[in-house]
Amino acid sequence: MGWTFTPSVAEFTATAGGFLDRHPLETNVLRTICGTLRRRGPDAYGAQPPVFGWWRAGDEGAVRAAFLRTPPYPPLLAPGTRQSSRELAAGWDGPLEGARGDADAVRAFGEAWRERTGAAPRVVREQRLHRLGTLTPRSPAPPGRARVAGQQDLGLLLRWHQEFARDIGEPTPAAERIVADALRFGGRVLWEVDGEPVAMAGMTSPEDGAIRVVAVYTPAALRGRGYAGAVTAAVSRAALDTGARDVVLFTDLANPVSNHVYRRLGYVPVRDQLAVAFG
């Protein structure tokens, strides 16, 4: 049956929801994005409308792969099959600057895109998905304490989100909406020393399934003091306190420091992710 496309998040989740449920950790980012689009509307990530797709093999009926795209971000591929990724690349309509998501799916997509267009995939970022096992905060903790961010912190959070995005090379077309949505459910935590914020970490909405730790950031001048680990432990505890069955995060494989910090906190590897650019 191949790929089916839709601009409707409701149709996508109704049709591909069973597939997403069977892979709750690996499809966590897709589920988070769908939740944000339901709450904030189709322009939550930018002016261009999102696109969703699911893939069925032959006539068996079951969805076995899925993707979504929220411009200006490239397509985000869930785990699938080599055939599904190659068919998506072969049938893609229009130009494409890159792809991201499950490492195996992105590699197969990139191979097919190169065969079709001659544009070779260039690795932009390699990440690893981790799941929280037993939370083990550093002891003793660094000076300071954690608190949930509020509306009074909006300006600081926006500035730090922009700095964080520059550090990792990602666009921030809807940072204000993303932060406002997070503040609605207590989704940003600050680490303070003597009443001054020195680091932040966030979590995705409990409404979206497995909770993902996001936006862990310490200003450059304050790094190396344990604040990132402390605030990550605090937001991980907050996620567990919501009753979340799973708490996950992504690490950049090029950053051994953060990978070590998260392992010490109790996060264990699940699956690799990949982002590539074409040309």
mmCIF file of C-alpha atoms in Angstrom:
data_model
loop_
_atom_site.group_PDB
_atom_site.id
_atom_site.type_symbol
_atom_site.label_atom_id
_atom_site.label_comp_id
_atom_site.label_asym_id
_atom_site.label_seq_id
_atom_site.Cartn_x
_atom_site.Cartn_y
_atom_site.Cartn_z
ATOM 1 C CA MET A 1 0.000 0.000 0.000
ATOM 2 C CA GLY A 2 2.967 2.336 0.491
ATOM 3 C CA TRP A 3 2.936 5.859 1.936
ATOM 4 C CA THR A 4 -0.125 7.976 2.734
ATOM 5 C CA PHE A 5 0.250 11.702 3.463
ATOM 6 C CA THR A 6 -1.956 14.180 5.295
ATOM 7 C CA PRO A 7 -1.766 17.714 6.714
ATOM 8 C CA SER A 8 -4.042 16.657 9.608
ATOM 9 C CA VAL A 9 -2.534 15.770 12.971
ATOM 10 C CA ALA A 10 -5.875 14.237 13.984
ATOM 11 C CA GLU A 11 -5.928 11.901 10.987
ATOM 12 C CA PHE A 12 -2.279 10.999 11.530
ATOM 13 C CA THR A 13 -2.694 10.085 15.189
ATOM 14 C CA ALA A 14 -5.946 8.236 14.513
ATOM 15 C CA THR A 15 -4.338 6.100 11.806
ATOM 16 C CA ALA A 16 -0.727 5.779 12.990
ATOM 17 C CA GLY A 17 -1.469 5.950 16.730
ATOM 18 C CA GLY A 18 -1.200 2.204 17.169
ATOM 19 C CA PHE A 19 2.255 2.227 15.582
ATOM 20 C CA LEU A 20 3.358 5.082 17.839
ATOM 21 C CA ASP A 21 2.010 3.228 20.878
ATOM 22 C CA ARG A 22 4.011 0.119 19.986
ATOM 23 C CA HIS A 23 7.214 2.192 19.986
ATOM 24 C CA PRO A 24 6.609 4.736 22.769
ATOM 25 C CA LEU A 25 10.266 5.587 23.400
ATOM 26 C CA GLU A 26 11.487 5.642 19.802
ATOM 27 C CA THR A 27 8.555 7.785 18.622
ATOM 28 C CA ASN A 28 8.560 10.106 21.618
ATOM 29 C CA VAL A 29 9.565 13.193 19.639
ATOM 30 C CA LEU A 30 6.804 12.621 17.073
ATOM 31 C CA ARG A 31 4.268 12.262 19.876
ATOM 32 C CA THR A 32 5.490 15.452 21.550
ATOM 33 C CA ILE A 33 5.228 17.412 18.310
ATOM 34 C CA CYS A 34 1.729 16.068 17.667
ATOM 35 C CA GLY A 35 0.680 17.093 21.179
ATOM 36 C CA THR A 36 2.042 20.595 20.687
ATOM 37 C CA LEU A 37 0.230 20.943 17.351
ATOM 38 C CA ARG A 38 -3.047 19.842 18.946
ATOM 39 C CA ARG A 39 -2.661 22.391 21.753
ATOM 40 C CA ARG A 40 -1.157 25.307 19.830
ATOM 41 C CA GLY A 41 -2.505 24.844 16.296
ATOM 42 C CA PRO A 42 -0.874 23.940 12.950
ATOM 43 C CA ASP A 43 1.376 27.037 12.987
ATOM 44 C CA ALA A 44 2.991 26.119 16.329
ATOM 45 C CA TYR A 45 6.395 25.598 14.691
ATOM 46 C CA GLY A 46 6.151 28.023 11.793
ATOM 47 C CA ALA A 47 3.921 29.530 9.140
ATOM 48 C CA GLN A 48 4.129 26.568 6.743
ATOM 49 C CA PRO A 49 1.686 23.740 7.500
ATOM 50 C CA PRO A 50 2.981 20.401 8.809
ATOM 51 C CA VAL A 51 2.952 17.182 6.803
ATOM 52 C CA PHE A 52 2.429 13.688 8.233
ATOM 53 C CA GLY A 53 2.780 10.259 6.693
ATOM 54 C CA TRP A 54 2.454 6.552 7.450
ATOM 55 C CA TRP A 55 3.484 3.453 5.532
ATOM 56 C CA ARG A 56 1.842 0.069 5.152
ATOM 57 C CA ALA A 57 3.607 -2.939 3.621
ATOM 58 C CA GLY A 58 1.651 -4.649 0.880
ATOM 59 C CA ASP A 59 -1.930 -5.472 1.806
ATOM 60 C CA GLU A 60 -1.241 -6.487 5.416
ATOM 61 C CA GLY A 61 -2.845 -3.308 6.731
ATOM 62 C CA ALA A 62 -0.601 -2.595 9.724
ATOM 63 C CA VAL A 63 1.293 0.697 9.849
ATOM 64 C CA ARG A 64 5.017 -0.100 9.982
ATOM 65 C CA ALA A 65 6.640 3.314 9.523
ATOM 66 C CA ALA A 66 5.793 6.984 10.001
ATOM 67 C CA PHE A 67 7.225 10.463 9.649
ATOM 68 C CA LEU A 68 6.252 14.077 10.108
ATOM 69 C CA ARG A 69 7.595 17.421 8.993
ATOM 70 C CA THR A 70 7.091 20.826 10.605
ATOM 71 C CA PRO A 71 8.855 23.383 8.370
ATOM 72 C CA PRO A 72 11.472 24.821 8.641
ATOM 73 C CA TYR A 73 12.642 21.577 10.229
ATOM 74 C CA PRO A 74 13.493 18.628 7.933
ATOM 75 C CA PRO A 75 11.447 15.413 7.965
ATOM 76 C CA LEU A 76 11.541 13.425 11.211
ATOM 77 C CA LEU A 77 11.561 9.667 10.563
ATOM 78 C CA ALA A 78 10.390 7.073 13.069
ATOM 79 C CA PRO A 79 11.869 3.561 13.056
ATOM 80 C CA GLY A 80 10.566 1.658 10.065
ATOM 81 C CA THR A 81 11.910 -0.648 7.400
ATOM 82 C CA ARG A 82 14.607 -0.109 4.808
ATOM 83 C CA GLN A 83 11.935 -0.357 2.114
ATOM 84 C CA SER A 84 9.710 2.283 3.731
ATOM 85 C CA SER A 85 12.585 4.773 3.983
ATOM 86 C CA ARG A 86 13.681 4.222 0.397
ATOM 87 C CA GLU A 87 10.117 4.568 -0.900
ATOM 88 C CA LEU A 88 9.708 7.833 1.015
ATOM 89 C CA ALA A 89 12.864 9.268 -0.577
ATOM 90 C CA ALA A 90 11.876 8.042 -4.022
ATOM 91 C CA GLY A 91 8.425 9.615 -3.812
ATOM 92 C CA TRP A 92 9.326 12.868 -2.047
ATOM 93 C CA ASP A 93 7.853 15.862 -3.867
ATOM 94 C CA GLY A 94 10.050 18.965 -3.918
ATOM 95 C CA PRO A 95 13.487 19.977 -2.655
ATOM 96 C CA LEU A 96 14.854 18.720 0.615
ATOM 97 C CA GLU A 97 17.681 20.074 2.747
ATOM 98 C CA GLY A 98 18.075 17.065 5.041
ATOM 99 C CA ALA A 99 16.463 14.404 7.202
ATOM 100 C CA ARG A 100 16.572 13.384 10.863
ATOM 101 C CA GLY A 101 15.271 10.717 13.193
ATOM 102 C CA ASP A 102 15.940 7.026 13.654
ATOM 103 C CA ALA A 103 19.503 6.336 12.507
ATOM 104 C CA ASP A 104 18.698 3.269 10.402
ATOM 105 C CA ALA A 105 15.726 4.958 8.754
ATOM 106 C CA VAL A 106 17.705 8.121 7.962
ATOM 107 C CA ARG A 107 20.622 6.165 6.488
ATOM 108 C CA ALA A 108 18.318 4.230 4.149
ATOM 109 C CA PHE A 109 16.515 7.449 3.213
ATOM 110 C CA GLY A 110 19.830 9.190 2.527
ATOM 111 C CA GLU A 111 21.076 6.392 0.295
ATOM 112 C CA ALA A 112 17.917 6.498 -1.801
ATOM 113 C CA TRP A 113 18.008 10.308 -1.978
ATOM 114 C CA ARG A 114 21.602 10.231 -3.224
ATOM 115 C CA GLU A 115 20.688 7.664 -5.897
ATOM 116 C CA ARG A 116 17.766 9.818 -6.980
ATOM 117 C CA THR A 117 19.361 13.287 -6.895
ATOM 118 C CA GLY A 118 23.118 12.851 -6.619
ATOM 119 C CA ALA A 119 23.117 14.828 -3.354
ATOM 120 C CA ALA A 120 25.167 12.864 -0.819
ATOM 121 C CA PRO A 121 24.031 12.919 2.817
ATOM 122 C CA ARG A 122 26.413 14.685 5.196
ATOM 123 C CA VAL A 123 26.157 13.804 8.884
ATOM 124 C CA VAL A 124 25.190 16.864 10.927
ATOM 125 C CA ARG A 125 24.565 15.273 14.323
ATOM 126 C CA GLU A 126 24.638 11.831 15.900
ATOM 127 C CA GLN A 127 22.546 11.348 19.005
ATOM 128 C CA ARG A 128 21.572 8.538 21.333
ATOM 129 C CA LEU A 129 18.201 8.085 22.984
ATOM 130 C CA HIS A 130 18.435 7.175 26.676
ATOM 131 C CA ARG A 131 15.810 5.969 29.137
ATOM 132 C CA LEU A 132 15.981 6.701 32.852
ATOM 133 C CA GLY A 133 16.597 3.614 34.956
ATOM 134 C CA THR A 134 17.193 4.398 38.635
ATOM 135 C CA LEU A 135 17.674 8.115 39.236
ATOM 136 C CA THR A 136 20.952 8.657 41.117
ATOM 137 C CA PRO A 137 21.603 12.379 41.678
ATOM 138 C CA ARG A 138 25.154 13.469 42.390
ATOM 139 C CA SER A 139 26.017 13.489 46.089
ATOM 140 C CA PRO A 140 26.862 15.936 47.391
ATOM 141 C CA ALA A 141 24.947 18.212 45.053
ATOM 142 C CA PRO A 142 26.514 21.497 43.953
ATOM 143 C CA PRO A 143 25.478 24.655 45.805
ATOM 144 C CA GLY A 144 21.976 25.910 45.137
ATOM 145 C CA ARG A 145 18.482 24.555 44.709
ATOM 146 C CA ALA A 146 15.944 23.816 42.010
ATOM 147 C CA ARG A 147 12.667 25.635 41.424
ATOM 148 C CA VAL A 148 9.979 25.485 38.771
ATOM 149 C CA ALA A 149 10.175 28.445 36.388
ATOM 150 C CA GLY A 150 7.218 30.824 36.157
ATOM 151 C CA GLN A 151 5.988 33.662 33.986
ATOM 152 C CA GLN A 152 8.421 36.029 35.698
ATOM 153 C CA ASP A 153 11.257 34.000 34.121
ATOM 154 C CA LEU A 154 9.959 34.231 30.540
ATOM 155 C CA GLY A 155 12.593 36.715 29.330
ATOM 156 C CA LEU A 156 15.467 34.703 30.785
ATOM 157 C CA LEU A 157 14.118 31.430 29.394
ATOM 158 C CA LEU A 158 13.724 32.880 25.914
ATOM 159 C CA ARG A 159 17.279 34.219 25.951
ATOM 160 C CA TRP A 160 18.682 30.924 27.179
ATOM 161 C CA HIS A 161 16.658 28.980 24.609
ATOM 162 C CA GLN A 162 18.114 31.127 21.858
ATOM 163 C CA GLU A 163 21.645 30.649 23.203
ATOM 164 C CA PHE A 164 21.037 26.900 23.518
ATOM 165 C CA ALA A 165 19.779 26.755 19.921
ATOM 166 C CA ARG A 166 22.882 28.569 18.675
ATOM 167 C CA ASP A 167 25.084 26.112 20.579
ATOM 168 C CA ILE A 168 23.489 23.089 18.889
ATOM 169 C CA GLY A 169 22.909 24.742 15.500
ATOM 170 C CA GLU A 170 19.118 24.504 15.483
ATOM 171 C CA PRO A 171 16.597 27.157 14.381
ATOM 172 C CA THR A 172 14.191 28.636 16.936
ATOM 173 C CA PRO A 173 11.261 29.894 14.844
ATOM 174 C CA ALA A 174 8.676 29.429 17.599
ATOM 175 C CA ALA A 175 10.687 29.706 20.820
ATOM 176 C CA GLU A 176 8.189 32.006 22.535
ATOM 177 C CA ARG A 177 5.293 29.628 21.893
ATOM 178 C CA ILE A 178 7.326 26.600 22.969
ATOM 179 C CA VAL A 179 8.358 28.242 26.242
ATOM 180 C CA ALA A 180 4.825 29.529 26.909
ATOM 181 C CA ASP A 181 3.449 26.020 26.368
ATOM 182 C CA ALA A 182 6.046 24.593 28.762
ATOM 183 C CA LEU A 183 5.254 27.133 31.472
ATOM 184 C CA ARG A 184 1.622 26.069 31.295
ATOM 185 C CA PHE A 185 2.431 22.681 32.869
ATOM 186 C CA GLY A 186 5.573 23.533 34.847
ATOM 187 C CA GLY A 187 7.842 22.252 32.114
ATOM 188 C CA ARG A 188 10.942 24.352 32.836
ATOM 189 C CA VAL A 189 13.125 24.043 35.951
ATOM 190 C CA LEU A 190 15.883 26.431 37.035
ATOM 191 C CA TRP A 191 18.867 25.792 39.281
ATOM 192 C CA GLU A 192 19.568 28.822 41.465
ATOM 193 C CA VAL A 193 22.562 29.833 43.539
ATOM 194 C CA ASP A 194 21.937 32.624 46.052
ATOM 195 C CA GLY A 195 18.678 33.388 44.261
ATOM 196 C CA GLU A 196 20.292 33.739 40.812
ATOM 197 C CA PRO A 197 19.440 31.242 38.032
ATOM 198 C CA VAL A 198 22.560 29.460 36.766
ATOM 199 C CA ALA A 199 21.124 26.620 34.647
ATOM 200 C CA MET A 200 17.860 25.333 33.184
ATOM 201 C CA ALA A 201 16.333 22.085 32.034
ATOM 202 C CA GLY A 202 12.929 21.295 30.608
ATOM 203 C CA MET A 203 10.542 18.418 30.131
ATOM 204 C CA THR A 204 7.842 17.690 27.610
ATOM 205 C CA SER A 205 4.176 17.532 28.531
ATOM 206 C CA PRO A 206 2.902 14.504 30.461
ATOM 207 C CA GLU A 207 0.003 14.532 27.992
ATOM 208 C CA ASP A 208 2.313 13.256 25.250
ATOM 209 C CA GLY A 209 3.283 9.866 26.712
ATOM 210 C CA ALA A 210 6.876 9.239 27.771
ATOM 211 C CA ILE A 211 8.330 12.482 29.163
ATOM 212 C CA ARG A 212 11.494 13.759 27.487
ATOM 213 C CA VAL A 213 14.075 15.940 29.201
ATOM 214 C CA VAL A 214 14.925 18.862 26.902
ATOM 215 C CA ALA A 215 16.787 22.174 26.753
ATOM 216 C CA VAL A 216 19.461 21.437 29.339
ATOM 217 C CA TYR A 217 21.541 24.612 29.318
ATOM 218 C CA THR A 218 24.154 26.371 31.410
ATOM 219 C CA PRO A 219 25.653 29.706 30.260
ATOM 220 C CA ALA A 220 29.249 29.264 29.110
ATOM 221 C CA ALA A 221 30.746 31.235 32.004
ATOM 222 C CA LEU A 222 29.056 28.957 34.568
ATOM 223 C CA ARG A 223 29.860 25.552 33.114
ATOM 224 C CA GLY A 224 31.941 22.883 34.807
ATOM 225 C CA ARG A 225 30.390 23.371 38.255
ATOM 226 C CA GLY A 226 27.819 20.561 38.221
ATOM 227 C CA TYR A 227 24.791 22.770 37.620
ATOM 228 C CA ALA A 228 23.653 20.938 34.465
ATOM 229 C CA GLY A 229 23.671 17.583 36.244
ATOM 230 C CA ALA A 230 21.847 19.029 39.240
ATOM 231 C CA VAL A 231 19.078 20.646 37.212
ATOM 232 C CA THR A 232 18.741 17.533 35.022
ATOM 233 C CA ALA A 233 18.307 15.409 38.149
ATOM 234 C CA ALA A 234 15.703 17.881 39.426
ATOM 235 C CA VAL A 235 13.666 17.897 36.220
ATOM 236 C CA SER A 236 13.956 14.093 35.987
ATOM 237 C CA ARG A 237 12.525 13.823 39.504
ATOM 238 C CA ALA A 238 9.725 16.226 38.545
ATOM 239 C CA ALA A 239 8.927 14.040 35.518
ATOM 240 C CA LEU A 240 8.784 10.921 37.680
ATOM 241 C CA ASP A 241 6.526 12.728 40.141
ATOM 242 C CA THR A 242 3.923 13.173 37.394
ATOM 243 C CA GLY A 243 3.589 9.398 37.311
ATOM 244 C CA ALA A 244 5.421 9.025 33.992
ATOM 245 C CA ARG A 245 6.178 5.431 33.098
ATOM 246 C CA ASP A 246 9.227 6.437 31.062
ATOM 247 C CA VAL A 247 11.574 9.439 31.176
ATOM 248 C CA VAL A 248 13.951 9.818 28.235
ATOM 249 C CA LEU A 249 16.534 12.208 26.847
ATOM 250 C CA PHE A 250 18.891 12.524 23.886
ATOM 251 C CA THR A 251 22.637 12.964 24.128
ATOM 252 C CA ASP A 252 24.980 14.301 21.463
ATOM 253 C CA LEU A 253 27.512 11.549 20.819
ATOM 254 C CA ALA A 254 30.123 14.212 20.093
ATOM 255 C CA ASN A 255 29.867 15.500 23.687
ATOM 256 C CA PRO A 256 31.483 12.966 26.040
ATOM 257 C CA VAL A 257 31.002 15.226 29.069
ATOM 258 C CA SER A 258 27.206 15.328 28.879
ATOM 259 C CA ASN A 259 27.055 11.611 28.034
ATOM 260 C CA HIS A 260 29.039 10.837 31.194
ATOM 261 C CA VAL A 261 26.843 13.123 33.316
ATOM 262 C CA TYR A 262 23.615 11.496 32.150
ATOM 263 C CA ARG A 263 24.945 7.953 32.605
ATOM 264 C CA ARG A 264 25.867 8.806 36.200
ATOM 265 C CA LEU A 265 22.314 10.053 36.758
ATOM 266 C CA GLY A 266 20.935 6.665 35.731
ATOM 267 C CA TYR A 267 20.139 7.042 32.014
ATOM 268 C CA VAL A 268 20.755 3.965 29.847
ATOM 269 C CA PRO A 269 21.022 3.771 26.008
ATOM 270 C CA VAL A 270 18.016 2.772 23.894
ATOM 271 C CA ARG A 271 18.581 3.636 20.217
ATOM 272 C CA ASP A 272 20.634 5.946 18.011
ATOM 273 C CA GLN A 273 19.360 8.968 16.094
ATOM 274 C CA LEU A 274 20.892 10.761 13.131
ATOM 275 C CA ALA A 275 20.540 14.107 11.361
ATOM 276 C CA VAL A 276 21.908 14.585 7.841
ATOM 277 C CA ALA A 277 22.068 17.415 5.324
ATOM 278 C CA PHE A 278 22.060 16.907 1.557
ATOM 279 C CA GLY A 279 24.546 18.514 -0.807
#
